[in-house]
Tab-separated table of C-alpha atoms in Angstrom:
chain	number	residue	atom	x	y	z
Z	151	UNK	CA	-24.816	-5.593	-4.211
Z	152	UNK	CA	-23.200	-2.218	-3.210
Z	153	UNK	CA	-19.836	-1.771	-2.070
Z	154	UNK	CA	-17.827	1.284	-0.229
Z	155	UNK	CA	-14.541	1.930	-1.420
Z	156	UNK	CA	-12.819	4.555	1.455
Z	157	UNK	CA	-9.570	6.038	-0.199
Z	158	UNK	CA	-11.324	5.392	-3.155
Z	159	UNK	CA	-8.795	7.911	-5.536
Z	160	UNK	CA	-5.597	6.410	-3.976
Z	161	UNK	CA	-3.099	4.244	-5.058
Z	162	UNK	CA	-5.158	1.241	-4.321
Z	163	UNK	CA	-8.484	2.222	-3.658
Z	164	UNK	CA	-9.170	3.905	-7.216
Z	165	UNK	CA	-7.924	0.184	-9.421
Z	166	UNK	CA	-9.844	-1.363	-6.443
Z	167	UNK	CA	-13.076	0.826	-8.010
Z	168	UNK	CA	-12.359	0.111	-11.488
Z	169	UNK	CA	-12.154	-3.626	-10.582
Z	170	UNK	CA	-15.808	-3.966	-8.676
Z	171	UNK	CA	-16.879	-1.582	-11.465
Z	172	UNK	CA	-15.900	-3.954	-14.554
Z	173	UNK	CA	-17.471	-7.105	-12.105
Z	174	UNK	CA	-20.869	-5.171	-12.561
Z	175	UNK	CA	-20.526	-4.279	-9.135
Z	176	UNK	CA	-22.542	-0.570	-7.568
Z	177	UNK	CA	-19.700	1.143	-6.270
Z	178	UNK	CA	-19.864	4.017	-3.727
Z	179	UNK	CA	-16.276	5.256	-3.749
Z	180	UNK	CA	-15.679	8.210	-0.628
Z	181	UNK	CA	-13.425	11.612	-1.631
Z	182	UNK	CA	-13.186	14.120	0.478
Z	183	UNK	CA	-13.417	16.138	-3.542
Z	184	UNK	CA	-16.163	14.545	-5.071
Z	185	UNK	CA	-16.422	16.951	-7.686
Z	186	UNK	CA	-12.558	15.838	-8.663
Z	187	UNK	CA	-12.060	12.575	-8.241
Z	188	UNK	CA	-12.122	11.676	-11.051
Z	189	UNK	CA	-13.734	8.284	-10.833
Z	190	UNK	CA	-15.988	6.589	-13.421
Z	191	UNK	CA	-19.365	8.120	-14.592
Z	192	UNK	CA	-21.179	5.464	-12.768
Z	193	UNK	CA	-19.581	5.501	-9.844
Z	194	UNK	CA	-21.199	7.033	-6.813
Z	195	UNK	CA	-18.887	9.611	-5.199
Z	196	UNK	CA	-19.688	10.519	-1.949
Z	197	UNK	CA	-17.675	12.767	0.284
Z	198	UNK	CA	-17.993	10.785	3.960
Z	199	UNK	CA	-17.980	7.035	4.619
Z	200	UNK	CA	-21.448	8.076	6.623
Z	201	UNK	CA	-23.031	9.275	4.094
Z	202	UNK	CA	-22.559	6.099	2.285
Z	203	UNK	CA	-22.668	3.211	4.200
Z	204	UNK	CA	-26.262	3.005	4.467
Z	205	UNK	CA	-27.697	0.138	2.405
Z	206	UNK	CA	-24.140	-1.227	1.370
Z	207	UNK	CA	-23.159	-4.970	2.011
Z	208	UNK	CA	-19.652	-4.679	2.343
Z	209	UNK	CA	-16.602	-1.717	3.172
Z	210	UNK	CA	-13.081	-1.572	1.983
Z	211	UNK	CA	-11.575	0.062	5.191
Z	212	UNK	CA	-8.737	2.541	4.033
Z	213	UNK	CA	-7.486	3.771	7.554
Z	214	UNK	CA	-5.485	6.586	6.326
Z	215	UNK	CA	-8.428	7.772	4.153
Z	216	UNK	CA	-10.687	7.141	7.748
Z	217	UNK	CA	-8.772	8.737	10.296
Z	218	UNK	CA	-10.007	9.390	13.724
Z	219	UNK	CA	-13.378	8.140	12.044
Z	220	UNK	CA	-12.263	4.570	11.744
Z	221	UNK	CA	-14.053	3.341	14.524
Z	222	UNK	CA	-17.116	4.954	13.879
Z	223	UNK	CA	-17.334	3.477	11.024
Z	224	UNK	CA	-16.797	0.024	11.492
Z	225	UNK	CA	-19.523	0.952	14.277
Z	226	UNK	CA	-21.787	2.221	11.537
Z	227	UNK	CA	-21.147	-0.614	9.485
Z	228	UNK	CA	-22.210	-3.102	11.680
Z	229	UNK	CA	-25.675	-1.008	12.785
Z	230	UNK	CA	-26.140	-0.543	9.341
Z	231	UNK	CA	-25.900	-4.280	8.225
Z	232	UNK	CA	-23.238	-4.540	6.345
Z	233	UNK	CA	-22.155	-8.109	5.874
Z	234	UNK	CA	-18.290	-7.565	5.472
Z	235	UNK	CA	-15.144	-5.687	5.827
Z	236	UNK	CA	-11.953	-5.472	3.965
Z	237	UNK	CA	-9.149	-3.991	5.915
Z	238	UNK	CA	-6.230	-2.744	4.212
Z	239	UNK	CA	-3.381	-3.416	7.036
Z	240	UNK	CA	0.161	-4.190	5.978
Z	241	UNK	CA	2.503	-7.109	6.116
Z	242	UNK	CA	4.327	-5.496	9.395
Z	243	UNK	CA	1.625	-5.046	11.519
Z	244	UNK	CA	2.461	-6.295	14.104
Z	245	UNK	CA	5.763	-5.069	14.819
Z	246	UNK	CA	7.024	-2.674	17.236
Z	247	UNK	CA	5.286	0.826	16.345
Z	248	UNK	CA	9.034	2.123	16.136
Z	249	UNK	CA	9.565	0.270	13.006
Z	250	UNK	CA	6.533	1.422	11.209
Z	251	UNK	CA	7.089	4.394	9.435
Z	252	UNK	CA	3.393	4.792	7.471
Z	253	UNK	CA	2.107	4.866	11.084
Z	254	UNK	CA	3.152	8.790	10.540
Z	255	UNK	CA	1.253	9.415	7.563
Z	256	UNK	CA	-1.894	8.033	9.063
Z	257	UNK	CA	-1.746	4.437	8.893
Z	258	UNK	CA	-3.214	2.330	11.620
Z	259	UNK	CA	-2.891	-1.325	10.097
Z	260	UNK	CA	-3.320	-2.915	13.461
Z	261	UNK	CA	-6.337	-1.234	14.874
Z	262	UNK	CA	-8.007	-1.467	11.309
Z	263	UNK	CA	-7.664	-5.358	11.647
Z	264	UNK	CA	-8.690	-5.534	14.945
Z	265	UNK	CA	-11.573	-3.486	14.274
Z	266	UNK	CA	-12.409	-5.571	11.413
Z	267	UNK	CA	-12.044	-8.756	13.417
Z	268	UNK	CA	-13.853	-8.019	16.244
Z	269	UNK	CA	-16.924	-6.512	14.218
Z	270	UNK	CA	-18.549	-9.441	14.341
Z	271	UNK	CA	-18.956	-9.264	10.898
Z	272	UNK	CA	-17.480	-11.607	7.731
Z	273	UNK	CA	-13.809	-9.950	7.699
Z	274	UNK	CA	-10.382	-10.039	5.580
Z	275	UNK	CA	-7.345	-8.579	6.089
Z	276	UNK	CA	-4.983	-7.692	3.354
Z	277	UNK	CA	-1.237	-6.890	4.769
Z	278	UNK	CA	0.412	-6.103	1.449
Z	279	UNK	CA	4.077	-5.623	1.771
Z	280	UNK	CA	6.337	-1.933	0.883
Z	281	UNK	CA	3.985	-0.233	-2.450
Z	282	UNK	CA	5.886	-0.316	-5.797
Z	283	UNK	CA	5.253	3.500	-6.093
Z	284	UNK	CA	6.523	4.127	-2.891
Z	285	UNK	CA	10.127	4.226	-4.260
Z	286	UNK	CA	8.889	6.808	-6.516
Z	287	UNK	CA	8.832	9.314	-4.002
Z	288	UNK	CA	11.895	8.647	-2.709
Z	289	UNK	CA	14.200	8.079	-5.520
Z	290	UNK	CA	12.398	9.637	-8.779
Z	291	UNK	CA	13.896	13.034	-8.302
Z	292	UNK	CA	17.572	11.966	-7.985
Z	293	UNK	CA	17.230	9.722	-10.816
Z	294	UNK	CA	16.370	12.196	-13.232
Z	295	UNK	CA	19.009	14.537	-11.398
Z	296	UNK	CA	21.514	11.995	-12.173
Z	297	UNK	CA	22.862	8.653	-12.038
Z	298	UNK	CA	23.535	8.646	-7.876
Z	299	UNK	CA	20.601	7.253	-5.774
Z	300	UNK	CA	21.163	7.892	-2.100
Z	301	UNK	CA	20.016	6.063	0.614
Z	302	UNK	CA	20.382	3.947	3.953
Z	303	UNK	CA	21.498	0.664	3.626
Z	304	UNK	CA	22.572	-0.898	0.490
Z	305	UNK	CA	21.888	-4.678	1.496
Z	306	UNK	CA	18.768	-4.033	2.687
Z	307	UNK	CA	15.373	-5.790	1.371
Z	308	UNK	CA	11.827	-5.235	0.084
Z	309	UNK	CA	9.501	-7.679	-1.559
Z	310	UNK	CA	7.550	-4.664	-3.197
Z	311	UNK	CA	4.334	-5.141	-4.469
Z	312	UNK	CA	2.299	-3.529	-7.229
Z	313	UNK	CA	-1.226	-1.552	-6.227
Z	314	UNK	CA	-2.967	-3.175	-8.683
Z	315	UNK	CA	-2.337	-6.617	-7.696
Z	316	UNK	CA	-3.934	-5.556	-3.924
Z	317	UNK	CA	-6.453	-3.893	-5.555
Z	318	UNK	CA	-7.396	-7.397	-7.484
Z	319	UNK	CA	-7.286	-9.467	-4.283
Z	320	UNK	CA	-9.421	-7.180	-2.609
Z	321	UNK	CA	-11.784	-7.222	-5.298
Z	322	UNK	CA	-11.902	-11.163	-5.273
Z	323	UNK	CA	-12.084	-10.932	-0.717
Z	324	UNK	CA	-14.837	-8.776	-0.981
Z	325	UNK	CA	-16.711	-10.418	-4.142
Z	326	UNK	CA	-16.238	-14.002	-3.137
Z	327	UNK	CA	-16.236	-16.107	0.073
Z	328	UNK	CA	-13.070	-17.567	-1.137
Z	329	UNK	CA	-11.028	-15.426	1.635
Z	330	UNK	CA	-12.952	-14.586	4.352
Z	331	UNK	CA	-11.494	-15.106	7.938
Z	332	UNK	CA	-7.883	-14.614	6.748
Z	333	UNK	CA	-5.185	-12.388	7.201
Z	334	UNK	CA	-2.946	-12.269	3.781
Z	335	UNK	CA	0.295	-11.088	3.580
Z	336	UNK	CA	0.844	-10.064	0.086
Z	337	UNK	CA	4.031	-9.279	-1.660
Z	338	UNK	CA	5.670	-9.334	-4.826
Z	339	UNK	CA	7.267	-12.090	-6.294
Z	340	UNK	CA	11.278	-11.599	-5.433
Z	341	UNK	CA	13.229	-9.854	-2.562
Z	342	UNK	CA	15.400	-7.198	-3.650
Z	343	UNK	CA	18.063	-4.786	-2.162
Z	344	UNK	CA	18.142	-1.325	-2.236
Z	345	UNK	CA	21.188	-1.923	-4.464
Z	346	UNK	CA	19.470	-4.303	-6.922
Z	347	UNK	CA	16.509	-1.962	-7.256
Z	348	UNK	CA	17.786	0.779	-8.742
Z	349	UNK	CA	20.107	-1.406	-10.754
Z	350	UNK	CA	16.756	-2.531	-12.073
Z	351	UNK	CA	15.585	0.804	-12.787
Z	352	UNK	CA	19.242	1.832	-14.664
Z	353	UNK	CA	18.768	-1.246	-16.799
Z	354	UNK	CA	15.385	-0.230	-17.729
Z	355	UNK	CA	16.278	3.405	-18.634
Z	356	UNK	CA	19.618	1.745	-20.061
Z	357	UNK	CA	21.273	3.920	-18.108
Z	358	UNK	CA	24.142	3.329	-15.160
Z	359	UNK	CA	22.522	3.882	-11.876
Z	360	UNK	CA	24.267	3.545	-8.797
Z	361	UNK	CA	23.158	3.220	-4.835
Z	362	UNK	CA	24.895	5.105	-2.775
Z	363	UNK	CA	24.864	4.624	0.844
Z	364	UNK	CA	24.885	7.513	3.561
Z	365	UNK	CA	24.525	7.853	6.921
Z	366	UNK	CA	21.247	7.754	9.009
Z	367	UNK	CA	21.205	11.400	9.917
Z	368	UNK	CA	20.980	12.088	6.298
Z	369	UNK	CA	18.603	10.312	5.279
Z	370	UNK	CA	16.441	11.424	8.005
Z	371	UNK	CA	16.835	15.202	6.735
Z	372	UNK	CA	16.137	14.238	2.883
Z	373	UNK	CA	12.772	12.712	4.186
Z	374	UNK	CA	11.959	15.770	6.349
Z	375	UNK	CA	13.462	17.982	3.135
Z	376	UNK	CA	10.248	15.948	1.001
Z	377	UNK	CA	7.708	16.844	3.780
Z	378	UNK	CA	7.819	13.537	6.008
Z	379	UNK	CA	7.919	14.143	10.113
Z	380	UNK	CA	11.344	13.383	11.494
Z	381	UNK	CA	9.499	9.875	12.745
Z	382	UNK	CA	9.044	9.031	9.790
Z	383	UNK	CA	12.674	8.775	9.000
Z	384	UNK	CA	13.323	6.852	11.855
Z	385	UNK	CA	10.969	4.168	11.689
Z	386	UNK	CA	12.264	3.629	7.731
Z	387	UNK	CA	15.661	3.165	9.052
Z	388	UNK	CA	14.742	0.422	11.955
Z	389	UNK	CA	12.120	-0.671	10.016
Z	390	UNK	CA	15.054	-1.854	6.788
Z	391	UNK	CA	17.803	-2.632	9.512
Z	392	UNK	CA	15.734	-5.485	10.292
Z	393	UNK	CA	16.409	-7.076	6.817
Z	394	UNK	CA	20.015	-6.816	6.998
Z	395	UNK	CA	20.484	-10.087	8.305
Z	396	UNK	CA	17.319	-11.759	7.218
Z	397	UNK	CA	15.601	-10.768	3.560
Z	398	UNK	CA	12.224	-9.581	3.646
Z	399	UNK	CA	9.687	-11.908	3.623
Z	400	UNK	CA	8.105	-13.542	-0.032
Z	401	UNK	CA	4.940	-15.091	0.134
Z	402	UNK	CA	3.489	-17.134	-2.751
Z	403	UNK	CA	-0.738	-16.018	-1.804
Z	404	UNK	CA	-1.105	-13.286	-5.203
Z	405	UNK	CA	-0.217	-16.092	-7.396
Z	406	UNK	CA	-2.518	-18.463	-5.447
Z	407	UNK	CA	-5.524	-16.154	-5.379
Z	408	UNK	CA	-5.010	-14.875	-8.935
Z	409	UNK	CA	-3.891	-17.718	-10.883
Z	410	UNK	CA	-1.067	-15.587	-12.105
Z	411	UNK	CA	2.026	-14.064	-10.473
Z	412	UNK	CA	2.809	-11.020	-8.986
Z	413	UNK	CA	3.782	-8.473	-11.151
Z	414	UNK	CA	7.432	-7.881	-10.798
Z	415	UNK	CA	9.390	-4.815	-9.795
Z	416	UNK	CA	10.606	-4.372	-13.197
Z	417	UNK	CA	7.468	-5.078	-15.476
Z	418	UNK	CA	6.454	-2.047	-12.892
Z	419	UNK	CA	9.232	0.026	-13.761
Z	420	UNK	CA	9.374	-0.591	-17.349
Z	421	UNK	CA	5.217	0.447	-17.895
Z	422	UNK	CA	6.162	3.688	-15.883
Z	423	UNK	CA	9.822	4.608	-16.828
Z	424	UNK	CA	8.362	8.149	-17.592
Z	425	UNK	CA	8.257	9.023	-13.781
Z	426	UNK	CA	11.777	8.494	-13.889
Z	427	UNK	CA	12.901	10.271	-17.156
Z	428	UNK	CA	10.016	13.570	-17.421
């Protein structure tokens, strides 16, 4: 069995190729940097999801990693015959466009389901929720500035998930038949405010953090000021207003396909409080 792993040295993708690799699984993980990615010495790194697909059974479908080459692919794929796709999508697919800010950097969770689905191949979708290490990004820097986190909307709700726990389910959907035919929204195992996440993170560091709250317009020029397109901004804002009145959604489906819970936000924090402190 040979597998393709696109986005194979991101957040998910590279625990995804340490996953099929410890399963005895041949791996063919695509970077655009072969020589640099870093990947296990018996891992085949390949630099184009063409160059690799031929002779594989099934595809993890990154479709940030894929780009404009997503379709092709899936065409490829299914010439080729390869027996299955994974699709990484995400819990909100299928909401308004407006209120999907990773559509910005590249995502396309809906078409990379649909493509999936309509292959005519075996298929699974994984729609994880918000990534843990997504909150890196946008609060890391203040926290080790200081004991203020700003933000939009105090109240408002994630369910984050960990990487490694998709990675593990999509090791299981593309090793067994156990999940094929589904789409899986996968989240971790509490809803928590903006508020209660950093007071997570200050109890970790043992150290007083506070949220504060600001206005839209500037938040949408901190996210431009770390290199996001004003849409971005936008589509974050609509996308948490929606949970001001409702929390976000927890499922139960990592503990049911693992056997074991999801790993919570502050097991997360606590194995990486260095991001927050160096």
């Amino acid at each position: 069995m040979t597998i393709v792993v696109t986005g194979a040295t991101g957040n998910v993708g590279r625990p995804l190729v340490t996953q099929l690799v410890n399963a005895g699984v041949k791996v063919r993980a695509v970077s655009r940097h072969p020589e640099s990615a870093g990947l296990p010495a018996d891992v085949d790194v390949v630099d184009s999801a063409a160059a690799a697909i031929p002779g594989a059974s099934a595809v993890f479908l990154n479709s940030r990693a894929l780009g404009q080459e997503l379709n092709a692919v899936v065409d490829q794929a299914v010439r080729e015959g390869v027996t299955r796709l994974v699709a990484l999508s995400a819990i909100n697919a299928d909401d308004d466009f407006s209120r999907q800010p990773s559509r910005t950097r590249g995502d396309r969770n809906k078409e990379v389901e649909q493509f999936a689905v309509e292959s005519g191949l075996e298929w699974v979708s994984l729609r994880p929720s918000v990534f843990v290490t997504n909150f890196v990004g946008m609060w890391s820097a203040q926290i080790r500035a200081g004991d203020l986190v700003r933000g939009p909307y105090a109240a408002a709700s994630n369910a984050p998930i960990v990487e490694s726990d998709i990675a593990e389910v999509a090791a299981k959907a593309l090793l067994t038949d156990d999940l094929v035919g589904r789409k899986i929204p996968l989240t971790g195992p509490q809803a928590l405010t903006n508020a209660e996440m950093v007071d997570v993170i200050g109890a970790v560091l043992g150290r007083s953090l506070q949220y504060q709250e600001v206005p839209t317009e500037l938040v949408r020029q901190r996210f431009v000021g770390l290199g996001f397109p004003p849409e971005f901004g936008d589509a974050y804002i609509a996308m948490l207003a929606t949970t001001l009145d409702e929390p976000a959604v927890v499922t139960d489906e990592v503990p049911k396909i693992l056997g074991r819970p999801a790993q919570s936000f502050e097991r997360w924090v606590a194995e990486h409080r260095n991001i927050f402190t160096n």
